[in-house]
PDB file of C-alpha atoms in Angstrom:
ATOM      1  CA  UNK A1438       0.000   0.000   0.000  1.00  0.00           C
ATOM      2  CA  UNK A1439       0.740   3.342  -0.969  1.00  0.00           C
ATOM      3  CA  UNK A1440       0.280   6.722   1.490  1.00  0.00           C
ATOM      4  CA  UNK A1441      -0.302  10.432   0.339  1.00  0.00           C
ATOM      5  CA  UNK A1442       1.404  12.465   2.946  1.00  0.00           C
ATOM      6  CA  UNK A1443       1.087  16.389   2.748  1.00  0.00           C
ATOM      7  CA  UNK A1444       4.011  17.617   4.877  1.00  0.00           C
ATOM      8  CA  UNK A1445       4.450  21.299   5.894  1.00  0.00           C
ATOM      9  CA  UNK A1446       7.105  23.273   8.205  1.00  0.00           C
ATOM     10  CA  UNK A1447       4.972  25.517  10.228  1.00  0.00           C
ATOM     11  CA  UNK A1448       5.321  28.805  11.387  1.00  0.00           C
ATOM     12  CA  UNK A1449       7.071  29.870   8.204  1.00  0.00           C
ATOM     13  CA  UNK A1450       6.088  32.676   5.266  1.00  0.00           C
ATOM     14  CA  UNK A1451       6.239  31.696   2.394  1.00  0.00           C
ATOM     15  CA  UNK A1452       4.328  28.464   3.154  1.00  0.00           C
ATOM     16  CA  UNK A1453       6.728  25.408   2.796  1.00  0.00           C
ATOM     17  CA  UNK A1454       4.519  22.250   1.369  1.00  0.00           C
ATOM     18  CA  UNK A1455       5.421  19.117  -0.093  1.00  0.00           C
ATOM     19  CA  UNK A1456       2.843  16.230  -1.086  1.00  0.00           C
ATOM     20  CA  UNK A1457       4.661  12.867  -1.499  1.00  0.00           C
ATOM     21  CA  UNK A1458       3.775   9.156  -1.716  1.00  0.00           C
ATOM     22  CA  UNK A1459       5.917   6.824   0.238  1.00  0.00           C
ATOM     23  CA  UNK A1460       4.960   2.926   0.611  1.00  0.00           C
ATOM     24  CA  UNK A1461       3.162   2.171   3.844  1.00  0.00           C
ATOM     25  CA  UNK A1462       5.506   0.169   5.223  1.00  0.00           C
ATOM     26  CA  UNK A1463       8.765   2.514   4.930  1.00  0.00           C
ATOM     27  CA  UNK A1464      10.517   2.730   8.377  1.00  0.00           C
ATOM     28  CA  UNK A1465      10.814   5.927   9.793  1.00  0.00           C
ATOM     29  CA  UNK A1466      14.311   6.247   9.408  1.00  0.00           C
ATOM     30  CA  UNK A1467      13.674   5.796   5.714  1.00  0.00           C
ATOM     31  CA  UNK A1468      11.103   8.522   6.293  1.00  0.00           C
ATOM     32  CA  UNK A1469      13.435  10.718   7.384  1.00  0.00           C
ATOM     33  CA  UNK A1470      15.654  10.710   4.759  1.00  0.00           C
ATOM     34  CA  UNK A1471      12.792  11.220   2.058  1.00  0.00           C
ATOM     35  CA  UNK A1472      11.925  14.530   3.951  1.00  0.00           C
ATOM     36  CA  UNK A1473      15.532  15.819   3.805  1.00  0.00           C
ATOM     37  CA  UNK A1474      15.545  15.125   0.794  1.00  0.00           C
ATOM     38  CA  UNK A1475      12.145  16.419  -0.091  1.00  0.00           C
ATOM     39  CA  UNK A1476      12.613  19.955   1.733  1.00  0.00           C
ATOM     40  CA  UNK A1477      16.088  20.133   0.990  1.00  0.00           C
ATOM     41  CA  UNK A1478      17.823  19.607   4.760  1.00  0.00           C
ATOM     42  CA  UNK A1479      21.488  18.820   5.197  1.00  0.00           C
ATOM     43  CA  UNK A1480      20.416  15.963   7.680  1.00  0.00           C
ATOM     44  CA  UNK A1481      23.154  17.770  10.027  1.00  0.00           C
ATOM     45  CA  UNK A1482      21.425  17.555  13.158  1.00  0.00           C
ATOM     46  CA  UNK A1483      18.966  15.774  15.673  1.00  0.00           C
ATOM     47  CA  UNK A1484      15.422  14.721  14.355  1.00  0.00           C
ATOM     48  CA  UNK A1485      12.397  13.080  15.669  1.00  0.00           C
ATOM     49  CA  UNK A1486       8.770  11.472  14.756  1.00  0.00           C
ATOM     50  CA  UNK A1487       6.050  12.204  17.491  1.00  0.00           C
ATOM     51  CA  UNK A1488       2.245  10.649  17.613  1.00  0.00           C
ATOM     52  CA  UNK A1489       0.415  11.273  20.633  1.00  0.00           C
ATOM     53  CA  UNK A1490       2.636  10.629  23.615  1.00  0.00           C
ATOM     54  CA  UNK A1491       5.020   8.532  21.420  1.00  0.00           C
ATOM     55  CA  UNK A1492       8.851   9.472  19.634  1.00  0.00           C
ATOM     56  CA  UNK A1493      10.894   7.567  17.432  1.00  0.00           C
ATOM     57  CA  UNK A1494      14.356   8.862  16.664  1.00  0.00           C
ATOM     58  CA  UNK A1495      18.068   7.794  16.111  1.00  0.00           C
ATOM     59  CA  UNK A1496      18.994   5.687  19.187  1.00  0.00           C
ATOM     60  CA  UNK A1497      21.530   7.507  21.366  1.00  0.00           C
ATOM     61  CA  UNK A1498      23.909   5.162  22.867  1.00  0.00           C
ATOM     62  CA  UNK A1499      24.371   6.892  26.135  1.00  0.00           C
ATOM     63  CA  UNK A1500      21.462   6.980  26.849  1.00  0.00           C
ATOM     64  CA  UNK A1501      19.931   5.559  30.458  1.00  0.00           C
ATOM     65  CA  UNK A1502      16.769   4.066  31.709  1.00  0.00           C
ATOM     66  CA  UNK A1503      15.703   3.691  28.194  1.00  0.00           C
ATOM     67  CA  UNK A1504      13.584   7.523  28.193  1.00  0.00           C
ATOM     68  CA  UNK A1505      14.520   8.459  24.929  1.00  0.00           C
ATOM     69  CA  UNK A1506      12.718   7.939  21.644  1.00  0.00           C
ATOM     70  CA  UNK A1507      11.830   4.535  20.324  1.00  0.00           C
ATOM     71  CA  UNK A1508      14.063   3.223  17.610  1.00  0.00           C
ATOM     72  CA  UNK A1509      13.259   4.796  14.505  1.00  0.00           C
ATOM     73  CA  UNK A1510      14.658   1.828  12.346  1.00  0.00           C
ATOM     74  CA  UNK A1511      12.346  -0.820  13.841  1.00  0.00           C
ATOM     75  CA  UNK A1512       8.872   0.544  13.325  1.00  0.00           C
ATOM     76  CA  UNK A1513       7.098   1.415  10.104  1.00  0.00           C
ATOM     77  CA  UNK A1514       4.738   4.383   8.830  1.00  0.00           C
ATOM     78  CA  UNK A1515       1.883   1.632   9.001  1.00  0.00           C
ATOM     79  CA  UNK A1516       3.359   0.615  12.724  1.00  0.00           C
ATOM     80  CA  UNK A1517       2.820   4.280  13.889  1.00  0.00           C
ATOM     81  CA  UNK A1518      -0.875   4.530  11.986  1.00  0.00           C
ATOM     82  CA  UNK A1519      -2.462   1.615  13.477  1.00  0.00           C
ATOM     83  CA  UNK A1520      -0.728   1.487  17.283  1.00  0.00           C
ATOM     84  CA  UNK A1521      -1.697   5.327  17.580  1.00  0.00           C
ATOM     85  CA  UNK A1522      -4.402   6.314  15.306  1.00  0.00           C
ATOM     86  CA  UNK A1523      -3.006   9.321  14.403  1.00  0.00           C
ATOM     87  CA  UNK A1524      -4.133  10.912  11.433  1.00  0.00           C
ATOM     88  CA  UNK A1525      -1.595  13.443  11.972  1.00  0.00           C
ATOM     89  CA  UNK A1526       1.990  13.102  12.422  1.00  0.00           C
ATOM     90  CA  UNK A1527       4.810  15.667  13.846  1.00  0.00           C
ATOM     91  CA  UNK A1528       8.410  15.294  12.940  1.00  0.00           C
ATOM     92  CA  UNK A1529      10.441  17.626  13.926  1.00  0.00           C
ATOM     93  CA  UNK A1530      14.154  18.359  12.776  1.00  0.00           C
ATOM     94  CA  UNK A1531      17.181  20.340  14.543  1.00  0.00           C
ATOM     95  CA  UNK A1532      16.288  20.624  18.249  1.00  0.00           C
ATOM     96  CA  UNK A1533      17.564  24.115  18.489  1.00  0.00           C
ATOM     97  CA  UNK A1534      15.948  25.890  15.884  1.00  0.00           C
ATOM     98  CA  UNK A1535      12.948  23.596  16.292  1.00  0.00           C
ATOM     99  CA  UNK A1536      11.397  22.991  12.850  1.00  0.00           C
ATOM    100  CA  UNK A1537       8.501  21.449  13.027  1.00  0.00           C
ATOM    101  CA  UNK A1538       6.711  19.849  10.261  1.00  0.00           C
ATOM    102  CA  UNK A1539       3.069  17.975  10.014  1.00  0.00           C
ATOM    103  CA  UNK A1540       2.428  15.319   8.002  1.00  0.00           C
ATOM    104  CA  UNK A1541      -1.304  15.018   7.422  1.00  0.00           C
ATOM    105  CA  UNK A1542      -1.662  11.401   5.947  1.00  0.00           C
ATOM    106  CA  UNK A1543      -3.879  11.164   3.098  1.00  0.00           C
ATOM    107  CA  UNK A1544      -5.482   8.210   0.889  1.00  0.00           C
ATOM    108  CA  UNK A1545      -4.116   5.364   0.812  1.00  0.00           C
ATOM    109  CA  UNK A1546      -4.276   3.041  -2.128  1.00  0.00           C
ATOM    110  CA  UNK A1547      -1.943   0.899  -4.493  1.00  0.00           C
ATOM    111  CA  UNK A1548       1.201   1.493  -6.154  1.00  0.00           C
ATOM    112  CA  UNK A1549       1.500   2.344  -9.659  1.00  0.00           C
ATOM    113  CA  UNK A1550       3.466  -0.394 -10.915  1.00  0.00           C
ATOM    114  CA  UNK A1551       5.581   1.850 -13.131  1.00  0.00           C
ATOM    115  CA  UNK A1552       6.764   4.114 -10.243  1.00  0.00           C
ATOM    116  CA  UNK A1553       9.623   3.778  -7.760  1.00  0.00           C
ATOM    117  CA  UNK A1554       8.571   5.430  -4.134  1.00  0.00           C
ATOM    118  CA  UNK A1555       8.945   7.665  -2.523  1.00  0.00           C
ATOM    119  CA  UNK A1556       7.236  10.280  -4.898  1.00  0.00           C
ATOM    120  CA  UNK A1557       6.987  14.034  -4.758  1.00  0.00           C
ATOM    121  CA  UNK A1558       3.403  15.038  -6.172  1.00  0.00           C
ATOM    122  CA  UNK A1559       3.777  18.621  -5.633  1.00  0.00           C
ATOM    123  CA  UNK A1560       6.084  20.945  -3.750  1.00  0.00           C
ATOM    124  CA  UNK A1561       5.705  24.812  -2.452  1.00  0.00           C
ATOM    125  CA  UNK A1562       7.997  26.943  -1.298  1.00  0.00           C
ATOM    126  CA  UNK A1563      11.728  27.049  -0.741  1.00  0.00           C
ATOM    127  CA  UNK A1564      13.576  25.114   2.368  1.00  0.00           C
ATOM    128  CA  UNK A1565      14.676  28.089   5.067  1.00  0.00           C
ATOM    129  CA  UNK A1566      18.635  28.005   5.784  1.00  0.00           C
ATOM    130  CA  UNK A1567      20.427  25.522   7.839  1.00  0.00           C
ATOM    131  CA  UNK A1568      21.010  27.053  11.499  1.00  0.00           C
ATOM    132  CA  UNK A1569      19.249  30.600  10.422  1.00  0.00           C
ATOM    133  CA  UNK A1570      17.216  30.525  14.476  1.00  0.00           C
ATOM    134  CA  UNK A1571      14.439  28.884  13.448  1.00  0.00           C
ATOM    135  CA  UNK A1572      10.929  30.253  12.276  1.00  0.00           C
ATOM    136  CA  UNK A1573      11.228  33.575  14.111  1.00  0.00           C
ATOM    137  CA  UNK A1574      15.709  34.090  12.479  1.00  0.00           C
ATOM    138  CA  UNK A1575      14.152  32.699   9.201  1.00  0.00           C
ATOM    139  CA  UNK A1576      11.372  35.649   9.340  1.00  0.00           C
ATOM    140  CA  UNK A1577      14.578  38.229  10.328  1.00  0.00           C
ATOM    141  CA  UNK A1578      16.775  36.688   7.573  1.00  0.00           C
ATOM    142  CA  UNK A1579      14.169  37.587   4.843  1.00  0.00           C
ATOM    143  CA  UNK A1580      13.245  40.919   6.436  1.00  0.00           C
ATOM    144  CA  UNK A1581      17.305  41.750   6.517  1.00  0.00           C
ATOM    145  CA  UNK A1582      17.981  40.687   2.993  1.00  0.00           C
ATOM    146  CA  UNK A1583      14.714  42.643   1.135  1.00  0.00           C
ATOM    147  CA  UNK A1584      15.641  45.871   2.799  1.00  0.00           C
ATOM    148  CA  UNK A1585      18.675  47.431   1.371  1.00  0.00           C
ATOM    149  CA  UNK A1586      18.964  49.747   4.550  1.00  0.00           C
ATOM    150  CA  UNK A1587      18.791  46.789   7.153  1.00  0.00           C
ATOM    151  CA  UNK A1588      22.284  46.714   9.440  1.00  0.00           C
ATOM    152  CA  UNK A1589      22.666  42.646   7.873  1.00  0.00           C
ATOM    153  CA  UNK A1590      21.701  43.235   4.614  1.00  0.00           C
ATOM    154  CA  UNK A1591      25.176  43.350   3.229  1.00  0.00           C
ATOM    155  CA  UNK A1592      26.529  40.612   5.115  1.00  0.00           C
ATOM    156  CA  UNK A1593      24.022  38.695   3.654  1.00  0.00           C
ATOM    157  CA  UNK A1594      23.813  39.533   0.058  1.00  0.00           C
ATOM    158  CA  UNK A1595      27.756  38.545   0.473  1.00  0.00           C
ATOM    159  CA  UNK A1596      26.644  35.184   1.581  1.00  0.00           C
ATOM    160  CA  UNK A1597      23.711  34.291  -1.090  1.00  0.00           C
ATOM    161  CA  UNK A1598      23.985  36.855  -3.493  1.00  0.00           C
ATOM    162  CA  UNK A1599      21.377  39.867  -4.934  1.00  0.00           C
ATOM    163  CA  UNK A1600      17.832  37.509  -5.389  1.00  0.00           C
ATOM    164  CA  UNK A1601      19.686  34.124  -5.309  1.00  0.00           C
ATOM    165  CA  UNK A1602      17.718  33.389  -2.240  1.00  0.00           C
ATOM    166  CA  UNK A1603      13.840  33.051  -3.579  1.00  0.00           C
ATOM    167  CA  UNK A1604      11.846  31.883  -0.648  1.00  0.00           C
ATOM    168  CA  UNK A1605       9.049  30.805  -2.755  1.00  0.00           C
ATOM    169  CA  UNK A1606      11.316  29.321  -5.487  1.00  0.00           C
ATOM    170  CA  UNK A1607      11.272  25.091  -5.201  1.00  0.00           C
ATOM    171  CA  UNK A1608      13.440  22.640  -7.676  1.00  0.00           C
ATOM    172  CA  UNK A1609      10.634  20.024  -8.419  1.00  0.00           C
ATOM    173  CA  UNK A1610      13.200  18.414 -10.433  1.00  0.00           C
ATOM    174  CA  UNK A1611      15.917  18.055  -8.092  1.00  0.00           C
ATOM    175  CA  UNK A1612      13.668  16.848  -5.234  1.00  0.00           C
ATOM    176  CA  UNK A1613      12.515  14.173  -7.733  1.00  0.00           C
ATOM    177  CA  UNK A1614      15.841  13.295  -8.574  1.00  0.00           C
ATOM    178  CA  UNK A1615      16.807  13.036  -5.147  1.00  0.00           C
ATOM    179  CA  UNK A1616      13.830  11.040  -4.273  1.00  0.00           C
ATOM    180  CA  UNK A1617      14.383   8.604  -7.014  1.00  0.00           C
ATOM    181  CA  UNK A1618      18.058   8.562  -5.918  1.00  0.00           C
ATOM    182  CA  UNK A1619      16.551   6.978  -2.869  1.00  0.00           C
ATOM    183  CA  UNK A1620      13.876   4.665  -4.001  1.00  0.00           C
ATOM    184  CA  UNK A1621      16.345   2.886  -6.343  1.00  0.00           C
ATOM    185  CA  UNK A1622      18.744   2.593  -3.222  1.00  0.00           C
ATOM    186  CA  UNK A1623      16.493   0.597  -1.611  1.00  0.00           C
ATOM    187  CA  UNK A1624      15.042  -1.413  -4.295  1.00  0.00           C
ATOM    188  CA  UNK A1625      18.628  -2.392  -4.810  1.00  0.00           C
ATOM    189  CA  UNK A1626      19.465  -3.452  -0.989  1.00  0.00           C
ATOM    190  CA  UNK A1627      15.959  -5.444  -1.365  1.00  0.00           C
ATOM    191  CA  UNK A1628      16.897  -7.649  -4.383  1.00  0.00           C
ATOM    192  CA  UNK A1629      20.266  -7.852  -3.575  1.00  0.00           C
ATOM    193  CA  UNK A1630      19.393  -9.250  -0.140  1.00  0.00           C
ATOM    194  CA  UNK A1631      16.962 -12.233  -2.104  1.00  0.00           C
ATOM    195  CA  UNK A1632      19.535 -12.799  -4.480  1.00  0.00           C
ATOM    196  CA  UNK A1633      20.336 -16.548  -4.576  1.00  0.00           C
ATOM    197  CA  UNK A1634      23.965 -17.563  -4.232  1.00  0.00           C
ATOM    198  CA  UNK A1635      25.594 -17.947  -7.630  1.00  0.00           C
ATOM    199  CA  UNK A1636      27.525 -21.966  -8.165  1.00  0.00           C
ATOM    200  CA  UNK A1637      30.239 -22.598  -6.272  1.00  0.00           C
ATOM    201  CA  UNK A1638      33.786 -23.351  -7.828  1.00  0.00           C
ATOM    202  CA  UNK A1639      33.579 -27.009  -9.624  1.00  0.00           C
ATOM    203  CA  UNK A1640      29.531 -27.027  -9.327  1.00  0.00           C
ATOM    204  CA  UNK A1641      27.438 -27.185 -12.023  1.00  0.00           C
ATOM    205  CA  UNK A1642      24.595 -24.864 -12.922  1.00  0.00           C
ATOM    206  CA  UNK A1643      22.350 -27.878 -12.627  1.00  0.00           C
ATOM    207  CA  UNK A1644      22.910 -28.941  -9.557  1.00  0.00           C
ATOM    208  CA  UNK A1645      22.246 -25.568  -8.221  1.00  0.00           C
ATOM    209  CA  UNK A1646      19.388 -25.059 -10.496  1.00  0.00           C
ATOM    210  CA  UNK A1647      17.873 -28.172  -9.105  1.00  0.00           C
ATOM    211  CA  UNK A1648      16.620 -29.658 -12.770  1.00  0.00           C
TER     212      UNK A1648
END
């Protein structure tokens, strides 16, 4: 099965959207990846899923007692769906500036034979700056570099350039690329792990064929 998810970082202007299809049963650290790579993160810092009163995240190895998030790589979309019932998921990226994105799940249905998941459908807006302070620095950061007589505004048309930074510019074709980058990684781990052992030296293909 096949799930529409329509992800968006709140607290942001220019909205930041993007509706994807991932299978049902991706893990979440799998989910992860396909929203870095669907927003356009650097993956450079801490992230977690939350549904109710439950996380899932990267284990931390020093941790105690067992109080931080569940193990992202052992549960599934469809795990967190039908042990929660949330219709509605949180994940939230980079602790310190605290982005946090929902992910309103959507139909569910089949997959399209012909298509390798996950799939962007549709994307809005540009992904804010790595380490820019969050909504409210992200809000300052545009403010500073569309007025010429704001104290930063040099600084920072040094750093991205006169309108190279267009907040409600998106590369649908790069987040596709990226996306398909990452189905085709998996598919690839998947059928090499069912691949059968090839003959051994002095074997025949019959005998391992079985005929």
């Amino acid at each position: 099965m096949i799930a529409r998810l329509k992800v968006t970082l709140e607290r942001v202007t220019p909205p930041v959207m993007r509706l994807i299809e991932v299978p049902l049963g991706l893990r979440l650290d799998r989910l992860h990846l396909t929203l870095q790579a669907a927003f356009g993160w650097t993956d450079t810092h801490l992230w977690e899923f939350r549904a109710g009163d439950v996380a899932w995240g990267p284990l931390d190895p020093d941790e105690e007692f067992g109080d931080g998030p569940l193990d992202a790589r052992k549960a599934t979309l469809r795990d967190v769906l039908e042990d929660t019932g949330a219709k509605t998921i949180r994940y939230i990226y980079d602790f310190g500036d605290n982005w946090q994105h929902a992910i309103r799940v959507g139909r569910l249905g089949a997959p399209d034979p012909r298509s390798t998941y996950p799939m962007l459908l549709d994307a809005q807006g540009r992904c804010p700056p790595e380490d820019i302070g969050g909504p409210f620095g992200y809000a300052q950061f545009l403010e500073a570099l569309a007025d010429p007589r704001h104290a930063r505004h040099a600084d920072l048309r040094a750093s991205f350039g006169e309108g190279e930074f267009d907040a409600a510019a998106v590369d649908v074709v790069a987040i596709a690329r990226k996306l398909d980058a990452l189905g085709a990684s998996w598919t690839r781990r998947r059928t090499g792990a069912r691949k059968k052992p090839g003959p051994t030296p002095g074997s025949s293909s019959k005998a391992v064929t079985g005929d």
